[in-house]
Coordinates of C-alpha atoms in Angstrom, one line a residue:
M1 CA -5.2 8.8 13.3
L2 CA -3.4 8.3 16.6
L3 CA -0.2 9.5 15.0
V4 CA -1.6 13.0 15.0
P5 CA -1.9 13.5 18.8
L6 CA 1.3 11.5 19.2
A7 CA 3.1 14.0 17.0
N8 CA 1.7 16.8 19.1
V9 CA 2.8 15.2 22.4
Q10 CA 6.3 14.5 21.0
A11 CA 6.6 18.1 19.9
Q12 CA 5.6 19.4 23.3
L13 CA 8.2 17.1 24.9
Q14 CA 10.8 18.5 22.5
Q15 CA 11.3 15.1 20.9
F16 CA 11.6 16.8 17.6
A17 CA 12.9 14.0 15.5
A18 CA 10.2 11.6 16.6
A19 CA 7.5 14.4 16.2
K20 CA 8.6 15.0 12.6
E21 CA 8.6 11.3 11.8
S22 CA 5.1 10.9 13.3
A23 CA 3.7 14.0 11.5
H24 CA 5.1 13.0 8.1
A25 CA 3.8 9.4 8.6
A26 CA 0.4 10.8 9.5
L27 CA 0.3 12.9 6.4
E28 CA 1.3 10.0 4.3
Y29 CA -1.4 7.9 5.8
L30 CA -4.0 10.6 5.1
D31 CA -3.0 10.6 1.5
Q32 CA -3.1 6.8 1.4
F33 CA -6.2 5.8 3.3
D34 CA -9.9 6.2 2.6
R35 CA -12.5 7.5 5.2
P36 CA -12.8 5.2 8.3
A37 CA -16.3 3.6 8.5
A38 CA -16.8 5.1 11.9
I39 CA -16.8 8.7 10.5
A40 CA -19.8 9.9 8.5
P41 CA -19.1 10.7 4.8
A42 CA -20.3 14.3 5.3
K43 CA -18.0 14.9 8.2
W44 CA -14.8 13.3 6.8
P45 CA -13.6 16.3 4.7
A46 CA -13.6 18.6 7.7
V47 CA -12.1 15.9 10.0
Q48 CA -9.4 15.2 7.4
A49 CA -8.6 18.9 7.0
E50 CA -8.2 19.3 10.8
L51 CA -5.9 16.3 11.0
R52 CA -3.7 17.6 8.2
A53 CA -3.6 21.0 9.8
S54 CA -2.5 19.5 13.1
D55 CA 0.3 17.6 11.3
Y56 CA 1.5 20.7 9.4
F57 CA 1.4 22.6 12.7
V58 CA 3.6 20.1 14.4
L59 CA 6.1 20.3 11.5
G60 CA 6.0 24.1 11.7
R61 CA 6.4 24.1 15.5
V62 CA 9.4 21.8 15.3
A63 CA 11.1 24.0 12.6
A64 CA 10.4 27.1 14.6
A65 CA 11.8 25.6 17.9
Q66 CA 14.9 24.4 16.1
A67 CA 15.4 27.8 14.6
L68 CA 15.8 29.2 18.2
H69 CA 19.1 27.2 18.5
A70 CA 20.4 28.0 15.1
T71 CA 22.3 30.9 13.7
G72 CA 22.9 32.6 10.3
L73 CA 21.6 30.9 7.2
E74 CA 20.6 27.8 9.0
K75 CA 18.3 29.8 11.3
K76 CA 16.7 31.6 8.3
Q77 CA 16.1 28.3 6.5
K78 CA 14.4 26.8 9.5
L79 CA 12.2 29.9 9.9
F80 CA 11.2 29.7 6.2
R81 CA 10.4 26.1 6.7
A82 CA 8.3 26.9 9.7
E83 CA 6.5 29.6 7.8
T84 CA 5.6 27.2 5.0
F85 CA 4.3 24.5 7.2
L86 CA 2.3 26.8 9.4
S87 CA 0.8 28.6 6.4
Q88 CA -0.3 25.1 5.1
A89 CA -1.8 24.4 8.5
R90 CA -3.7 27.7 8.6
A91 CA -5.0 27.2 5.1
L92 CA -6.7 24.1 6.3
N93 CA -7.8 25.4 9.7
G94 CA -8.1 29.2 9.9
Q95 CA -9.9 29.1 13.2
D96 CA -7.0 27.8 15.3
A97 CA -5.5 30.5 17.5
E98 CA -2.3 28.5 18.2
I99 CA -1.5 28.2 14.5
A100 CA -2.1 31.9 13.9
Y101 CA -0.1 32.9 17.0
L102 CA 2.9 30.7 16.1
L103 CA 2.8 31.9 12.5
G104 CA 2.9 35.5 13.8
L105 CA 6.0 34.7 15.9
T106 CA 7.7 33.1 12.9
E107 CA 6.9 36.1 10.6
L108 CA 8.2 38.4 13.4
S109 CA 11.5 36.5 13.6
L110 CA 11.8 36.8 9.8
G111 CA 11.4 40.6 10.1
K112 CA 8.0 40.5 8.3
H113 CA 6.2 42.8 10.8
K114 CA 3.2 43.5 8.6
Q115 CA 2.4 39.8 8.1
A116 CA 3.1 39.1 11.8
A117 CA 0.6 41.9 12.8
F118 CA -2.0 40.3 10.6
Y119 CA -1.7 36.9 12.3
F120 CA -1.5 38.4 15.8
A121 CA -4.7 40.4 15.1
R122 CA -6.5 37.2 14.0
A123 CA -5.3 35.3 17.1
G124 CA -6.3 38.3 19.2
R125 CA -9.9 37.8 18.1
M126 CA -10.1 34.2 19.2
P127 CA -10.9 33.6 22.9
G128 CA -8.5 31.4 24.7
P129 CA -5.2 31.4 26.6
L130 CA -3.3 33.0 23.7
Q131 CA -5.6 35.9 23.1
A132 CA -3.9 38.2 25.6
K133 CA -0.4 37.3 24.4
A134 CA -1.4 37.9 20.8
L135 CA -2.8 41.4 21.6
E136 CA 0.2 42.3 23.7
T137 CA 2.6 41.4 20.9
L138 CA 0.4 43.2 18.4
R139 CA 0.6 46.3 20.6
R140 CA 4.4 46.2 20.6
I141 CA 4.4 46.1 16.8
Y142 CA 1.9 49.0 16.9
D143 CA 4.1 51.0 19.3
S144 CA 7.2 50.4 17.2
S145 CA 5.7 51.1 13.7
I146 CA 3.1 53.8 14.1
R147 CA 4.4 57.3 14.0
Q148 CA 1.0 59.1 13.6
P149 CA -0.7 59.5 17.0
T150 CA -4.1 59.9 15.2
V151 CA -4.0 56.1 14.4
S152 CA -5.3 54.2 17.4
F153 CA -4.3 50.7 18.3
E154 CA -7.8 49.5 17.4
G155 CA -7.6 51.3 14.0
F156 CA -4.2 49.7 13.4
S157 CA -5.5 46.3 14.3
A158 CA -8.5 46.7 12.0
S159 CA -6.4 48.0 9.1
V160 CA -4.0 45.0 9.1
E161 CA -7.0 42.7 9.0
Q162 CA -8.7 44.6 6.2
E163 CA -5.8 43.9 3.9
G164 CA -7.3 40.4 3.6
E165 CA -6.3 36.8 4.1
L166 CA -2.7 36.2 3.1
K167 CA -2.2 33.3 0.6
A168 CA -1.1 30.1 2.2
A169 CA 1.6 28.0 0.7
P170 CA 0.2 25.2 -1.5
V171 CA -0.4 22.0 0.3
T172 CA 1.9 19.4 -1.3
P173 CA 1.3 15.7 -0.6
I174 CA 4.1 13.8 0.9
I175 CA 4.0 11.2 -1.9
S176 CA 3.6 12.2 -5.6
I177 CA 3.1 9.3 -7.9
S178 CA 1.9 11.1 -11.0
T179 CA 3.5 10.2 -14.3
Q180 CA 2.0 12.8 -16.5
A181 CA 1.1 13.3 -20.1
R182 CA 2.3 12.0 -23.5
D183 CA 1.3 8.6 -22.2
G184 CA -0.9 8.0 -25.2
D185 CA -3.0 4.9 -25.3
Y186 CA -2.3 1.3 -24.5
A187 CA -0.7 -0.8 -27.1
G188 CA -0.9 -4.2 -25.5
S189 CA 1.9 -6.5 -24.4
H190 CA 2.4 -8.0 -27.9
A191 CA 3.7 -4.6 -29.0
C192 CA 6.6 -4.9 -26.6
Q193 CA 7.8 -8.3 -27.9
P194 CA 9.7 -7.3 -31.1
C195 CA 12.2 -5.1 -29.3
H196 CA 12.1 -6.7 -25.8
A197 CA 11.9 -10.4 -26.8
A198 CA 14.0 -11.8 -23.9
I199 CA 12.0 -9.9 -21.3
Y200 CA 8.7 -10.7 -23.0
D201 CA 9.6 -14.4 -23.0
S202 CA 10.5 -14.3 -19.3
W203 CA 7.4 -12.4 -18.5
Q204 CA 5.2 -15.0 -20.2
K205 CA 6.5 -17.6 -17.8
T206 CA 5.9 -15.5 -14.6
G207 CA 2.9 -15.8 -12.3
M208 CA 1.8 -12.4 -13.6
G209 CA 1.8 -13.4 -17.2
R210 CA -0.1 -16.6 -16.3
M211 CA -2.4 -15.0 -13.8
L212 CA -5.5 -15.6 -16.0
R213 CA -5.4 -17.6 -19.1
A214 CA -8.0 -18.8 -21.5
Y215 CA -8.4 -22.6 -21.2
R216 CA -5.9 -24.8 -22.8
P217 CA -5.5 -28.4 -21.7
E218 CA -1.7 -28.1 -21.2
N219 CA -2.2 -25.2 -18.7
V220 CA -4.3 -27.3 -16.3
M221 CA -2.3 -28.3 -13.2
G222 CA -5.1 -29.9 -11.2
D223 CA -5.7 -33.7 -10.9
F224 CA -8.8 -34.2 -13.0
R225 CA -8.3 -38.0 -13.4
V226 CA -7.4 -39.8 -10.1
N227 CA -7.7 -37.6 -7.0
N228 CA -10.5 -35.7 -8.7
Q229 CA -13.3 -35.5 -6.0
F230 CA -13.9 -33.0 -3.2
S231 CA -15.9 -33.8 -0.1
D232 CA -17.4 -31.4 2.4
E233 CA -17.0 -31.6 6.2
T234 CA -19.8 -34.3 6.4
G235 CA -17.9 -36.5 4.0
A236 CA -20.4 -36.0 1.2
V237 CA -18.9 -35.6 -2.3
V238 CA -19.9 -32.1 -3.5
A239 CA -17.5 -31.6 -6.5
R240 CA -16.1 -33.8 -9.2
M241 CA -13.5 -32.9 -11.7
S242 CA -13.3 -34.8 -15.0
I243 CA -11.9 -34.9 -18.6
T244 CA -14.3 -35.7 -21.4
R245 CA -13.0 -35.8 -25.0
D246 CA -9.8 -33.9 -23.9
K247 CA -11.9 -31.1 -22.4
H248 CA -11.8 -30.4 -18.6
Y249 CA -15.1 -30.1 -16.6
V250 CA -16.1 -29.4 -13.0
A251 CA -19.4 -30.9 -11.7
V252 CA -20.9 -29.3 -8.6
R253 CA -23.7 -30.8 -6.5
D254 CA -26.5 -28.4 -5.6
R255 CA -28.5 -28.3 -2.3
A256 CA -31.1 -30.6 -3.8
G257 CA -28.5 -33.2 -4.5
E258 CA -28.6 -32.6 -8.3
W259 CA -25.3 -32.4 -10.2
R260 CA -24.5 -29.6 -12.7
I261 CA -21.6 -29.8 -15.0
Y262 CA -19.6 -26.7 -16.2
P263 CA -16.7 -26.5 -18.6
V264 CA -13.4 -25.0 -17.5
D265 CA -13.0 -21.9 -19.6
Y266 CA -10.2 -20.2 -17.7
T267 CA -7.2 -21.2 -15.5
I268 CA -6.2 -18.8 -12.7
G269 CA -2.7 -19.1 -11.3
S270 CA 0.3 -21.2 -12.1
K271 CA 2.4 -21.6 -8.9
W272 CA 1.3 -23.1 -5.6
Q273 CA -2.4 -23.4 -6.4
Q274 CA -4.7 -23.1 -9.4
A275 CA -8.3 -22.0 -9.7
Y276 CA -10.7 -22.6 -12.5
A277 CA -13.6 -20.5 -13.9
T278 CA -16.4 -21.0 -16.3
R279 CA -17.9 -18.4 -18.6
L280 CA -21.7 -18.1 -19.0
P281 CA -23.4 -17.2 -22.2
T282 CA -24.1 -13.7 -20.7
G283 CA -20.3 -13.1 -20.4
D284 CA -20.3 -13.6 -16.6
V285 CA -17.2 -15.5 -15.4
H286 CA -17.6 -17.5 -12.2
V287 CA -14.8 -19.0 -10.2
F288 CA -15.4 -22.5 -8.8
P289 CA -15.1 -22.8 -5.0
V290 CA -12.7 -25.8 -5.2
Q291 CA -9.1 -25.1 -6.2
Y292 CA -6.1 -27.3 -6.6
S293 CA -3.1 -27.1 -4.3
T294 CA 0.1 -28.2 -6.0
I295 CA 1.9 -28.3 -2.6
K296 CA -0.7 -30.6 -0.9
R297 CA -1.7 -32.3 -4.2
Q298 CA -5.3 -32.0 -3.2
W299 CA -8.4 -30.1 -3.9
V300 CA -9.4 -27.4 -1.3
N301 CA -12.4 -25.2 -0.7
Y302 CA -10.7 -21.8 -1.2
W303 CA -13.6 -19.7 0.0
K304 CA -13.8 -21.6 3.2
V305 CA -10.1 -21.0 3.9
I306 CA -10.1 -17.3 3.3
D307 CA -13.7 -16.2 4.2
P308 CA -15.0 -15.6 7.8
P309 CA -17.3 -18.2 9.3
G310 CA -20.8 -18.3 7.8
S311 CA -19.7 -17.1 4.3
P312 CA -22.4 -18.2 1.8
R313 CA -20.0 -18.9 -1.0
A314 CA -17.9 -21.1 1.2
V315 CA -20.7 -23.7 0.9
V316 CA -19.8 -25.6 -2.2
T317 CA -23.4 -26.6 -2.9
S318 CA -24.4 -22.9 -3.2
F319 CA -22.2 -22.3 -6.2
N320 CA -25.0 -23.2 -8.6
Q321 CA -26.8 -20.0 -7.6
L322 CA -24.0 -18.2 -9.6
S323 CA -24.2 -15.1 -7.3
T324 CA -22.0 -12.0 -7.5
T325 CA -19.9 -13.5 -4.7
T326 CA -18.3 -15.9 -7.1
S327 CA -18.1 -13.5 -10.0
Y328 CA -14.5 -13.2 -11.4
Q329 CA -15.1 -9.7 -12.8
I330 CA -16.4 -8.3 -9.6
N331 CA -14.1 -10.0 -7.1
C332 CA -10.9 -10.9 -8.8
A333 CA -10.4 -9.0 -12.0
P334 CA -8.8 -5.8 -10.7
C335 CA -5.6 -7.7 -9.8
H336 CA -5.8 -10.6 -12.2
T337 CA -6.5 -8.8 -15.5
S338 CA -5.2 -5.7 -17.3
Q339 CA -7.0 -2.5 -18.0
L340 CA -10.3 -3.5 -16.5
R341 CA -13.3 -1.2 -17.2
A342 CA -16.8 -1.0 -15.8
M343 CA -19.1 -0.4 -18.8
R344 CA -21.9 1.2 -16.8
P345 CA -22.2 3.0 -13.4
N346 CA -22.7 0.8 -10.4
P347 CA -22.0 -2.5 -12.1
S348 CA -24.0 -5.4 -10.6
S349 CA -22.8 -8.4 -12.7
G350 CA -19.8 -9.8 -14.4
H351 CA -20.9 -8.8 -17.9
D352 CA -20.9 -5.2 -16.9
F353 CA -17.1 -5.3 -17.2
E354 CA -14.5 -5.6 -19.9
F355 CA -10.7 -5.9 -19.9
R356 CA -8.1 -5.5 -22.6
E357 CA -5.8 -8.4 -21.7
S358 CA -5.9 -11.3 -19.4
G359 CA -3.2 -11.6 -16.8
I360 CA -0.9 -8.8 -15.7
N361 CA 0.5 -7.3 -18.8
C362 CA 3.5 -5.0 -19.3
E363 CA 1.4 -1.8 -19.2
M364 CA 0.0 -2.5 -15.8
C365 CA 3.4 -1.8 -14.4
H366 CA 5.1 0.4 -17.1
G367 CA 2.0 2.3 -18.2
P368 CA 0.6 2.9 -21.7
T369 CA 3.1 2.5 -24.5
Q370 CA 1.3 3.5 -27.7
N371 CA 3.3 6.7 -28.3
H372 CA 6.6 4.9 -27.5
V373 CA 5.7 2.1 -29.9
L374 CA 4.8 4.4 -32.7
A375 CA 8.0 6.4 -32.3
M376 CA 10.2 3.3 -32.2
T377 CA 8.6 1.5 -35.1
S378 CA 8.9 4.7 -37.3
G379 CA 12.5 5.2 -36.4
R380 CA 11.9 8.4 -34.4
H381 CA 13.6 9.1 -31.1
Y382 CA 11.1 9.0 -28.2
D383 CA 12.1 11.7 -25.7
K384 CA 10.4 11.4 -22.3
G385 CA 10.8 12.4 -18.7
A386 CA 12.2 10.0 -16.2
R387 CA 8.8 9.2 -14.9
Q388 CA 6.8 9.3 -18.1
T389 CA 5.6 6.1 -19.6
P390 CA 6.8 3.5 -20.4
V391 CA 8.2 3.9 -16.9
D392 CA 11.8 2.9 -16.3
F393 CA 11.8 1.5 -12.7
R394 CA 15.4 2.5 -12.3
N395 CA 14.3 6.1 -12.1
L396 CA 11.6 5.7 -9.5
T397 CA 11.7 6.5 -5.8
A398 CA 11.1 3.7 -3.4
R399 CA 7.6 5.0 -2.6
V400 CA 6.5 5.2 -6.2
Y401 CA 8.1 1.8 -7.0
V402 CA 6.2 0.1 -4.1
A403 CA 3.0 2.0 -4.9
I404 CA 3.0 0.5 -8.4
C405 CA 3.4 -3.0 -7.0
G406 CA 0.9 -2.2 -4.3
Q407 CA -1.9 -1.9 -6.9
C408 CA -2.3 -5.6 -6.6
H409 CA -0.1 -6.7 -3.7
A410 CA -1.7 -4.5 -1.1
Q411 CA -4.9 -6.1 0.2
S412 CA -6.3 -2.9 1.6
A413 CA -6.2 -1.1 -1.8
L414 CA -9.6 0.0 -2.9
H415 CA -10.4 -0.3 -6.6
Q416 CA -13.0 2.2 -7.6
S417 CA -14.0 3.1 -11.1
G418 CA -12.9 6.3 -12.8
P419 CA -14.9 8.7 -15.0
Q420 CA -14.9 6.3 -17.9
G421 CA -15.2 3.2 -15.7
E422 CA -11.5 2.6 -15.4
M423 CA -10.9 0.2 -12.5
N424 CA -7.1 -0.4 -12.5
Y425 CA -5.8 2.1 -15.0
T426 CA -6.5 5.7 -16.1
T427 CA -7.1 7.4 -19.4
K428 CA -5.0 9.9 -21.3
G429 CA -3.6 13.0 -19.5
A430 CA -3.5 11.5 -16.0
S431 CA -1.4 9.2 -13.9
F432 CA -0.9 5.9 -15.7
F433 CA -2.3 4.1 -12.7
P434 CA -4.8 5.4 -10.1
A435 CA -2.8 4.8 -6.9
P436 CA -5.9 3.7 -5.2
L437 CA -6.8 4.7 -1.7
S438 CA -6.5 2.0 1.0
Q439 CA -9.1 0.8 3.4
P440 CA -8.3 2.0 6.9
Y441 CA -6.9 -0.8 9.0
S442 CA -9.6 -0.1 11.6
D443 CA -12.1 -1.3 9.1
V444 CA -10.2 -4.5 8.2
S445 CA -11.2 -7.8 9.9
R446 CA -9.2 -8.4 13.0
R447 CA -8.5 -11.9 11.6
A448 CA -6.0 -10.1 9.3
F449 CA -3.8 -9.2 12.3
Y450 CA -2.0 -11.0 15.1
K451 CA -2.8 -9.5 18.5
D452 CA 0.7 -8.1 18.6
G453 CA -0.2 -5.9 15.6
R454 CA 1.6 -7.8 12.8
F455 CA -0.2 -8.9 9.7
R456 CA -1.4 -12.5 9.6
E457 CA -2.4 -12.8 6.0
T458 CA 0.1 -12.8 3.1
T459 CA -2.2 -10.6 1.0
F460 CA -1.1 -7.7 3.2
I461 CA 2.5 -8.1 2.1
V462 CA 3.0 -4.5 0.9
E463 CA 1.3 -3.1 4.0
A464 CA 3.8 -5.1 6.1
F465 CA 6.8 -3.9 4.0
R466 CA 5.7 -0.3 4.3
R467 CA 6.1 -0.5 8.1
T468 CA 9.8 -1.4 7.9
A469 CA 12.7 0.9 8.4
C470 CA 14.2 -0.7 5.3
F471 CA 11.4 1.1 3.3
R472 CA 10.8 4.2 5.5
K473 CA 14.5 5.1 6.1
G474 CA 16.5 2.9 3.8
Q475 CA 14.5 3.6 0.6
A476 CA 14.4 -0.1 -0.1
H477 CA 11.8 -1.2 -2.7
C478 CA 10.5 -4.5 -4.1
G479 CA 13.1 -4.5 -6.9
H480 CA 16.0 -4.7 -4.4
C481 CA 15.0 -8.3 -3.7
H482 CA 12.7 -9.3 -6.6
Q483 CA 13.1 -9.5 -10.3
P484 CA 9.6 -9.5 -11.9
H485 CA 10.7 -11.0 -15.2
G486 CA 14.1 -12.6 -14.7
P487 CA 15.7 -15.2 -17.0
D488 CA 14.7 -18.0 -14.5
S489 CA 11.1 -16.9 -14.1
S490 CA 9.7 -20.4 -14.9
S491 CA 11.6 -22.0 -12.0
N492 CA 12.1 -19.1 -9.6
L493 CA 8.5 -19.0 -8.3
T494 CA 9.1 -16.3 -5.8
S495 CA 10.9 -14.1 -8.4
L496 CA 13.9 -13.6 -6.0
K497 CA 16.7 -11.5 -7.4
F498 CA 19.4 -13.8 -5.9
S499 CA 17.5 -17.1 -5.4
N500 CA 20.7 -19.1 -4.9
D501 CA 22.2 -16.8 -2.3
Q502 CA 19.3 -15.3 -0.4
D503 CA 21.4 -13.5 2.2
R504 CA 22.8 -11.4 -0.6
M505 CA 19.6 -9.5 -0.8
C506 CA 20.1 -8.3 2.8
V507 CA 23.8 -7.8 2.8
Q508 CA 23.7 -5.6 -0.3
C509 CA 22.7 -2.9 2.1
H510 CA 23.7 -4.4 5.5
S511 CA 27.3 -5.2 4.3
K512 CA 28.8 -5.4 7.8
F513 CA 27.1 -8.7 8.3
A514 CA 28.5 -10.2 5.0
T515 CA 31.5 -11.6 6.9
N516 CA 31.8 -13.4 10.3
T517 CA 28.1 -14.2 10.1
S518 CA 28.0 -16.4 13.1
A519 CA 29.1 -13.5 15.4
H520 CA 25.8 -11.9 14.6
T521 CA 23.5 -14.9 14.4
H522 CA 25.0 -17.0 17.2
H523 CA 24.6 -20.0 15.0
P524 CA 27.0 -21.8 12.7
A525 CA 27.4 -19.8 9.5
S526 CA 26.3 -22.7 7.3
A527 CA 23.1 -23.4 9.3
D528 CA 19.6 -22.4 8.2
A529 CA 19.4 -20.5 11.5
S530 CA 22.1 -18.1 10.2
R531 CA 20.0 -17.1 7.2
C532 CA 18.8 -13.5 7.5
V533 CA 15.2 -14.5 6.7
T534 CA 15.0 -17.1 9.4
C535 CA 15.0 -14.5 12.2
H536 CA 13.9 -11.4 10.4
M537 CA 11.3 -12.8 8.0
P538 CA 9.9 -15.8 9.7
R539 CA 7.1 -17.8 8.1
I540 CA 4.1 -16.4 10.0
M541 CA 1.8 -15.1 7.2
N542 CA -1.1 -17.3 6.1
S543 CA -1.1 -18.2 2.4
V544 CA -4.0 -20.6 2.1
L545 CA -2.3 -23.9 2.7
F546 CA 1.2 -22.8 3.7
R547 CA 3.0 -20.1 5.7
A548 CA 4.8 -17.4 3.8
R549 CA 7.5 -15.1 5.1
T550 CA 6.5 -11.8 6.7
H551 CA 7.8 -8.7 4.9
Q552 CA 7.9 -6.7 8.1
M553 CA 11.5 -7.8 8.0
D554 CA 13.1 -5.5 10.6
D555 CA 11.2 -7.3 13.3
I556 CA 13.4 -8.6 16.2
P557 CA 11.9 -11.6 18.0
S558 CA 10.1 -10.2 21.1
A559 CA 9.8 -12.4 24.1
E560 CA 7.6 -9.9 25.9
M561 CA 5.0 -9.9 23.1
T562 CA 4.9 -13.7 22.9
A563 CA 4.6 -13.9 26.7
R564 CA 1.7 -11.5 26.7
F565 CA -0.3 -12.8 23.8
G566 CA 1.0 -16.4 23.4
P567 CA 2.8 -18.0 20.4
E568 CA -0.5 -18.3 18.4
E569 CA -1.1 -14.5 18.5
S570 CA 2.5 -13.4 18.6
P571 CA 4.7 -16.0 16.9
N572 CA 8.3 -15.8 17.8
A573 CA 11.1 -16.6 15.3
C574 CA 13.2 -18.2 18.0
L575 CA 10.4 -20.5 19.1
L576 CA 9.5 -21.5 15.6
C577 CA 12.8 -23.5 15.6
H578 CA 13.2 -24.1 19.3
S579 CA 9.7 -25.3 19.9
E580 CA 10.7 -27.1 23.1
K581 CA 11.7 -23.8 24.7
D582 CA 9.6 -21.1 26.3
T583 CA 9.5 -17.3 26.3
Q584 CA 11.6 -17.1 29.4
W585 CA 14.4 -18.9 27.6
V586 CA 14.0 -16.6 24.6
K587 CA 14.2 -13.5 26.9
L588 CA 17.4 -14.7 28.5
K589 CA 19.0 -15.6 25.1
L590 CA 18.1 -12.2 23.6
H591 CA 19.3 -10.3 26.6
G592 CA 22.8 -11.7 26.1
W593 CA 22.7 -11.2 22.3

């Protein structure tokens, strides 16, 4: 919300480009984020409307100011733009004298004297510093337009107001991610296989395709035979993994010291770690607290790693309570299963949910395909718009592309049920995915951020990317660097588009750095230090047991921030390699860059 007053100040200082950027960003955030917890639900609609009105006012003010220095067609276009923005502002806040007054000036500049008089009359009724100016300008319009002496100024003012409120321009959101109609129903990923066999085969080998799988012995990655025990911080064994008659089991000790044995009914994940879940007779699926790290080759207490101190589910011996905190359907399913639906309002347990398909299927990204499948299998041409389903990602804007990925890869995304209980999809006649609102960052645990403001946790990877100039100005999207179902999906765990030449992902846009690399990096061209990601995407994001690369990739190492907050709260890419150096050394080096 600080962007709103910032945009106002920038406009007052005639920093028009910065003001426009701040105002557009603020409108985008208002579209994206849910109500901050500090604001009461009943007050939020009015607060949100006032914030939007302020942003539209800034955009109108900038356009009107720029029109003063333009001529001809350019001047008229800027005035029309100002009129549109200011009308949107007034539709949201009709009691703001400054909006009404500036809108009056804009209409007057366009030669629309009648409309201008209306707004000046309204501004003239509002006490404040602009009241006298509004009435003075209204009188000039009166003097130049009234030819009948019997019509008084007061009568003229009343008559223009009596004609009623002028219709404001419709308020159009900055981002539109609707892919409307003819979407039909969901056919399931198996329906895609006959025509898209190669892609289907690659998808099955991806992390998305293997996100949640019904138990099969060959899918288990954890060590259930040798290194198959987990001890808590006291050294007491609290979990044992075993194989009996070719079936995998997890035994968990309860607080009374008794052991309870559960079958493994699902595997979750297939890359760096794997979790396991058991299904109760009620249909509830519960995730075991211990997971297996393929990197460390050891069992870890996942909840203890990611939860804040004091988390009840982080105590392994509490698992046998089978509370909602370990429920797969409640905590994990929106991003690990496809077409999840709550079968009743206010669901309170796992068996209150159902899903069409485990893992992330084709339709979670491309939308429902039933109409497309029926047309193709019957030999009919399927004519659709560029953004109708099944979506062709080549036709999407960067914002829509990233929003689709952000359904799961944005930690702040809020998954709320639709009118029929839809959690991560919508039914016919609407957008194929709900584009969920995000939790305001002010309500997110401070543990998620470094003190310098960057994201600490890798689950905020989309939020970090959205901050970059690559995304905001360069229109970069996830697909520029990642291939979600490439031919090497089983071995390319990060789904990189150019896994054997990672600099290529950057120089496809920043081509001037493709040659004479060392002149830019100040390191030998063949050294790891000359790779783009080493400096601009350092490994500073927590990913359970390893550090992942930040996706706020236009960061330049800041010696000032590191000196202020320390390397633990403002990690510096230079010092990650040159650990024997200090921030003063970094400052001197960067000064001569």
